[in-house]
Short mmCIF file of C-alpha atoms in Angstrom, two decimals:
data_model
loop_
_atom_site.label_atom_id
_atom_site.label_comp_id
_atom_site.label_asym_id
_atom_site.label_seq_id
_atom_site.Cartn_x
_atom_site.Cartn_y
_atom_site.Cartn_z
CA MET A 1 58.54 107.23 100.83
CA GLU A 2 56.53 104.19 100.06
CA GLN A 3 58.24 100.78 100.32
CA ASN A 4 58.33 99.05 96.90
CA LYS A 5 59.37 95.55 97.81
CA ARG A 6 60.94 93.29 100.50
CA LEU A 7 63.59 90.79 99.69
CA GLY A 8 65.15 88.26 102.01
CA GLY A 9 68.80 87.08 101.84
CA TRP A 10 70.59 84.74 104.21
CA GLN A 11 71.52 87.43 106.68
CA CYS A 12 69.10 90.35 106.19
CA TRP A 13 65.70 91.54 105.11
CA VAL A 14 66.18 94.19 102.36
CA ASP A 15 63.38 96.74 102.00
CA LEU A 16 63.49 98.50 98.67
CA TYR A 17 62.41 102.07 98.24
CA ASP A 18 62.75 104.36 95.17
CA PHE A 19 66.13 105.72 95.95
CA TYR A 20 67.52 103.76 98.94
CA VAL A 21 67.30 100.42 100.71
CA ILE A 22 66.90 99.50 104.37
CA LYS A 23 68.65 96.34 105.56
CA THR A 24 67.57 94.67 108.77
CA PRO A 25 69.59 91.71 110.10
CA LYS A 26 67.42 88.62 110.42
CA SER A 27 66.87 86.86 113.78
CA ARG A 28 68.89 83.74 114.69
CA GLU A 29 65.85 81.53 113.89
CA GLU A 30 65.35 83.19 110.48
CA ILE A 31 69.02 82.82 109.63
CA LYS A 32 69.00 79.21 110.83
CA GLN A 33 66.12 78.39 108.46
CA GLU A 34 68.08 79.77 105.47
CA VAL A 35 71.19 77.83 106.51
CA GLU A 36 69.23 74.66 107.07
CA LYS A 37 67.71 74.72 103.57
CA PHE A 38 71.18 74.98 102.10
CA LEU A 39 72.74 72.28 104.26
CA ARG A 40 69.93 69.86 103.61
CA TRP A 41 70.71 70.23 99.91
CA LYS A 42 74.39 69.65 100.62
CA ASN A 43 73.58 66.87 103.11
CA LYS A 44 75.61 68.58 105.85
CA LEU A 45 73.03 69.23 108.50
CA GLU A 46 75.58 68.53 111.15
CA GLU A 47 77.11 71.96 110.38
CA LEU A 48 73.86 73.83 111.09
CA GLU A 49 74.77 75.43 114.45
CA GLU A 50 78.31 76.27 113.44
CA ARG A 51 77.20 77.90 110.20
CA THR A 52 74.46 79.87 111.89
CA ASP A 53 76.80 81.10 114.60
CA LYS A 54 79.29 82.22 111.86
CA MET A 55 76.68 84.20 110.05
CA ILE A 56 75.54 85.99 113.14
CA PHE A 57 79.22 86.69 114.03
CA ASP A 58 79.82 88.12 110.55
CA ILE A 59 76.91 90.57 110.91
CA GLU A 60 78.01 91.72 114.36
CA ASN A 61 81.73 91.89 113.50
CA SER A 62 81.23 93.68 110.23
CA THR A 63 79.03 96.27 111.97
CA LYS A 64 81.81 96.93 114.54
CA ILE A 65 84.40 97.21 111.79
CA ILE A 66 82.37 99.80 109.80
CA LYS A 67 81.48 101.90 112.93
CA LYS A 68 85.18 102.07 113.90
CA SER A 69 86.44 102.70 110.38
CA LYS A 70 87.33 106.00 108.79
CA ILE A 71 86.14 104.77 105.42
CA PRO A 72 84.11 107.40 103.48
CA LYS A 73 80.49 106.38 103.52
CA LYS A 74 80.23 107.12 99.81
CA LEU A 75 82.38 103.89 99.23
CA LEU A 76 79.69 101.99 101.10
CA ALA A 77 76.67 103.39 99.05
CA ASN A 78 76.28 106.27 101.49
CA LEU A 79 75.68 103.87 104.37
CA GLU A 80 73.87 105.19 107.51
CA PHE A 81 73.23 103.31 110.70
CA ILE A 82 69.55 103.48 111.83
CA GLY A 83 69.01 102.50 115.50
CA ASN A 84 71.16 99.61 116.83
CA ASP A 85 70.97 97.10 113.80
CA LYS A 86 69.48 98.51 110.61
CA ILE A 87 71.44 100.22 107.80
CA LYS A 88 70.28 102.55 105.12
CA GLN A 89 72.11 102.62 101.76
CA LYS A 90 71.67 104.41 98.48
CA LYS A 91 69.94 102.11 95.89
CA VAL A 92 72.58 101.31 93.31
CA LEU A 93 73.09 98.87 90.47
CA PRO A 94 74.72 95.64 91.57
CA LEU A 95 77.65 94.61 89.30
CA ASP A 96 75.90 91.46 88.07
CA GLN A 97 73.15 93.60 86.59
CA ALA A 98 75.58 96.33 85.37
CA LEU A 99 77.51 93.68 83.42
CA LYS A 100 74.48 92.84 81.25
CA ASN A 101 74.64 96.27 79.51
CA LEU A 102 78.43 96.28 78.85
CA LYS A 103 80.43 95.31 75.80
CA GLU A 104 83.52 93.08 76.25
CA LYS A 105 85.99 95.97 76.36
CA GLU A 106 83.80 97.71 79.03
CA ARG A 107 83.60 94.47 81.02
CA PHE A 108 87.42 94.22 81.05
CA GLU A 109 87.63 97.78 82.18
CA LEU A 110 85.08 97.08 85.03
CA ILE A 111 87.33 94.18 86.26
CA ASN A 112 90.24 96.61 86.39
CA LYS A 113 88.11 99.06 88.38
CA ILE A 114 87.17 96.29 90.81
CA MET A 115 90.93 95.70 91.53
CA LYS A 116 91.52 99.39 92.33
CA PHE A 117 88.46 99.37 94.62
CA LEU A 118 89.62 96.26 96.48
CA LEU A 119 92.92 97.93 97.20
CA LYS A 120 91.13 101.05 98.28
CA LEU A 121 89.21 99.00 100.81
CA TRP A 122 92.54 97.66 102.10
CA THR A 123 93.75 101.28 102.75
CA TYR A 124 91.00 101.45 105.39
CA GLY A 125 91.71 97.99 106.81
CA ILE A 126 88.76 96.34 105.19
CA HIS A 127 88.73 93.12 103.17
CA GLU A 128 85.79 91.60 101.34
CA LYS A 129 86.37 87.95 102.23
CA THR A 130 83.84 86.07 100.21
CA PHE A 131 84.88 87.25 96.59
CA LYS A 132 81.27 87.53 95.67
CA LEU A 133 82.36 90.49 93.51
CA PHE A 134 79.34 90.76 91.31
CA SER A 135 76.62 90.59 93.98
CA ASN A 136 78.50 92.31 96.93
CA LEU A 137 79.67 95.27 94.84
CA GLY A 138 77.67 97.83 92.88
CA ILE A 139 77.96 100.88 90.63
CA ASP A 140 77.09 104.34 91.82
CA GLU A 141 77.49 107.04 89.20
CA GLY A 142 80.15 105.16 87.45
CA LYS A 143 82.14 104.30 90.66
CA ILE A 144 82.34 100.97 92.50
CA VAL A 145 80.85 100.78 95.97
CA LEU A 146 80.45 97.95 98.59
CA ILE A 147 76.87 97.06 98.99
CA ASP A 148 77.01 93.98 101.11
CA VAL A 149 78.96 95.19 104.19
CA PHE A 150 78.28 92.09 106.35
CA GLU A 151 80.89 89.88 104.71
CA ILE A 152 84.09 91.73 105.58
CA THR A 153 87.04 91.33 107.98
CA SER A 154 89.63 93.64 109.33
CA ASN A 155 91.90 90.85 110.56
CA LYS A 156 95.13 91.07 108.59
CA GLU A 157 96.13 87.53 109.58
CA LYS A 158 92.91 86.20 108.05
CA VAL A 159 93.60 88.11 104.84
CA LEU A 160 97.10 86.66 104.70
CA LYS A 161 95.68 83.14 104.99
CA GLN A 162 93.42 83.81 102.10
CA LEU A 163 96.28 85.16 100.01
CA LYS A 164 98.32 81.95 100.65
CA LYS A 165 95.31 79.77 99.66
CA ARG A 166 94.33 81.94 96.61
CA SER A 167 90.76 81.70 97.95
CA TRP A 168 89.45 83.66 94.94
CA ALA A 169 90.83 81.29 92.35
CA LYS A 170 87.51 79.37 91.73
CA PRO A 171 86.48 79.86 88.16
CA ASP A 172 83.12 78.26 88.64
CA ASN A 173 82.08 81.09 91.02
CA TYR A 174 82.32 83.62 88.20
CA LYS A 175 81.09 81.58 85.16
CA LYS A 176 77.43 82.77 85.51
CA HIS A 177 78.56 86.39 85.20
CA LEU A 178 81.57 86.25 82.81
CA SER A 179 82.80 84.43 79.69
CA SER A 180 85.72 82.03 80.05
CA LYS A 181 88.11 84.69 78.67
CA GLU A 182 86.82 87.20 81.22
CA VAL A 183 87.08 84.66 84.08
CA ASP A 184 90.75 84.06 83.16
CA HIS A 185 91.39 87.75 83.09
CA LEU A 186 89.64 88.33 86.41
CA ILE A 187 91.63 85.60 88.20
CA LYS A 188 94.91 86.84 86.71
CA LYS A 189 94.03 90.34 87.96
CA LEU A 190 93.15 89.06 91.39
CA ASP A 191 96.40 87.20 91.55
CA LYS A 192 98.29 90.39 90.85
CA THR A 193 96.22 92.43 93.29
CA PHE A 194 95.99 90.11 96.20
CA THR A 195 99.63 89.78 97.09
CA LYS A 196 101.46 90.02 100.38
CA ARG A 197 103.47 92.90 98.96
CA ASN A 198 100.29 94.84 98.23
CA LEU A 199 98.87 94.02 101.59
CA GLU A 200 101.85 95.50 103.29
CA LYS A 201 101.80 98.59 100.97
CA TYR A 202 98.14 99.41 101.27
CA TRP A 203 96.79 97.96 104.52
CA LYS A 204 95.49 100.71 106.83
CA THR A 205 97.33 103.50 105.22
CA LYS A 206 94.33 105.83 105.71
#
């Protein structure tokens, strides 16, 4: 199958094919270049090494989590490991693109689906820790899947800390995808979903 396009994120090179994608983690130097551009803009270059180390740790740790997990690969867009570092996934529609074709009622329904999916991840001891819901999640045949698998944790204590801080409650992070009304609904739903009670109820039940 002929490669259509190569994209570069902070952590990976993403090679696009007709029906699947291949993701190859970038080298330390490549990641460092991406981080440096961002930190120059933020005027925080003193954080360069720390931020680079964290991104590399996230890739390595997330890979270990997925390899050890019993999570069905269909929830990860049919993820397959290729060699030591590459992954192959089904090419699906990211949520930020899916939203563009939805009416308001359908967008509210999608938010509800997201909540159910996040709890489903918890049942396998997996937590998406960045809350980049509309770029890290996608739609595959009407069902939500995790497409960015390198920003997760299986550390329950870290999840608890995020619950206490309400780390998702940052309206500005969602405004480019949702209306103000939809943002309010999303945060209310996240508040009801991400509770200590739900964590104890769902965490690693499968």
